[in-house]
Amino acid sequence: MRELSVSEVSRNFSAVLDEAEHGETIVVTRSGRRVATIAPAPRGNGCALREVLGRWRGHAAFDEAFAATIAATDAEARLQQKAKGERSSGRGRR
């Protein structure tokens, strides 16, 4: 965790956001007092889906076709989320 003054954050805001995106937490200070925290946003990683599917794998009631549909839906959602992130960050624009 790093501490930066308001003026340092203001001058380097894009770099500060890059640090947060990569897991760093930044405490913002004004006149030496802590006034805010910039932290990474929570991200889903698909662990819950894999865990649920793992529990059912091997059971007679487990439907492989359904699991394939869920996996394809999950993959599509990840692609859409990635594309949305690229558009909002300016990447992917012409």
Coordinates of C-alpha atoms in Angstrom, one line a residue:
M1 CA 0.0 0.0 0.0
R2 CA 1.3 3.4 -1.0
E3 CA 0.5 6.9 0.2
L4 CA 0.3 9.7 -2.2
S5 CA -0.7 13.3 -1.8
V6 CA -3.8 14.7 -3.6
S7 CA -1.5 16.7 -5.9
E8 CA 0.6 13.6 -6.7
V9 CA -2.5 11.6 -7.5
S10 CA -3.8 14.5 -9.6
R11 CA -0.6 14.8 -11.7
N12 CA -0.3 11.0 -12.2
F13 CA -4.0 9.9 -12.2
S14 CA -3.7 7.5 -15.1
A15 CA -0.6 5.8 -13.6
V16 CA -2.4 5.5 -10.2
L17 CA -5.4 3.8 -11.9
D18 CA -3.0 1.5 -13.7
E19 CA -1.5 0.5 -10.3
A20 CA -4.9 -0.1 -8.8
E21 CA -5.8 -2.2 -11.8
H22 CA -2.7 -4.3 -11.1
G23 CA -3.7 -4.9 -7.4
E24 CA -2.1 -1.9 -5.7
T25 CA -4.0 0.0 -3.0
I26 CA -3.2 3.8 -2.9
V27 CA -4.0 5.9 0.2
V28 CA -4.6 9.6 -0.8
T29 CA -3.5 12.2 1.7
R30 CA -4.3 15.9 2.1
S31 CA -2.1 17.9 4.4
G32 CA -0.7 14.7 5.8
R33 CA -4.2 13.3 6.7
R34 CA -5.6 10.2 5.0
V35 CA -8.7 11.2 3.1
A36 CA -9.3 8.4 0.5
T37 CA -8.3 5.0 -0.8
I38 CA -8.0 4.0 -4.4
A39 CA -8.2 0.2 -4.5
P40 CA -8.7 -2.5 -7.2
A41 CA -12.3 -3.2 -8.2
P42 CA -13.4 -6.8 -7.4
R43 CA -13.4 -9.1 -10.4
G44 CA -15.3 -12.3 -11.0
N45 CA -13.0 -15.1 -12.0
G46 CA -15.4 -18.0 -12.7
C47 CA -14.2 -20.0 -9.7
A48 CA -17.7 -20.5 -8.4
L49 CA -18.9 -22.0 -11.7
R50 CA -15.9 -24.3 -11.9
E51 CA -16.5 -25.4 -8.3
V52 CA -20.2 -26.2 -8.9
L53 CA -19.5 -28.1 -12.1
G54 CA -16.6 -30.0 -10.4
R55 CA -19.0 -31.1 -7.6
W56 CA -21.4 -32.6 -10.1
R57 CA -18.9 -34.2 -12.5
G58 CA -19.1 -37.9 -12.4
H59 CA -22.6 -38.1 -11.0
A60 CA -25.2 -39.9 -13.1
A61 CA -27.4 -36.8 -13.2
F62 CA -24.6 -34.6 -14.6
D63 CA -25.5 -33.6 -18.2
E64 CA -22.3 -33.0 -20.2
A65 CA -24.3 -31.1 -22.9
F66 CA -25.6 -28.7 -20.2
A67 CA -22.1 -28.2 -18.8
A68 CA -20.8 -27.4 -22.3
T69 CA -23.6 -24.9 -22.8
I70 CA -22.7 -23.2 -19.4
A71 CA -19.0 -23.2 -20.4
A72 CA -19.8 -21.6 -23.7
T73 CA -22.0 -19.0 -22.1
D74 CA -19.3 -18.2 -19.6
A75 CA -16.7 -17.8 -22.3
E76 CA -19.0 -15.5 -24.3
A77 CA -19.6 -13.4 -21.2
R78 CA -15.9 -13.1 -20.6
L79 CA -15.3 -12.0 -24.2
Q80 CA -18.1 -9.4 -23.9
Q81 CA -16.7 -8.1 -20.6
K82 CA -13.2 -7.9 -22.1
A83 CA -14.5 -6.0 -25.2
K84 CA -16.4 -3.6 -23.0
G85 CA -13.3 -2.9 -20.9
E86 CA -11.3 -2.3 -24.0
R87 CA -13.9 0.2 -25.4
S88 CA -14.1 2.1 -22.1
S89 CA -10.3 2.3 -21.8
G90 CA -9.8 3.6 -25.3
R91 CA -8.3 0.3 -26.6
G92 CA -9.9 -1.1 -29.6
R93 CA -10.9 2.3 -31.0
R94 CA -10.0 3.3 -34.5

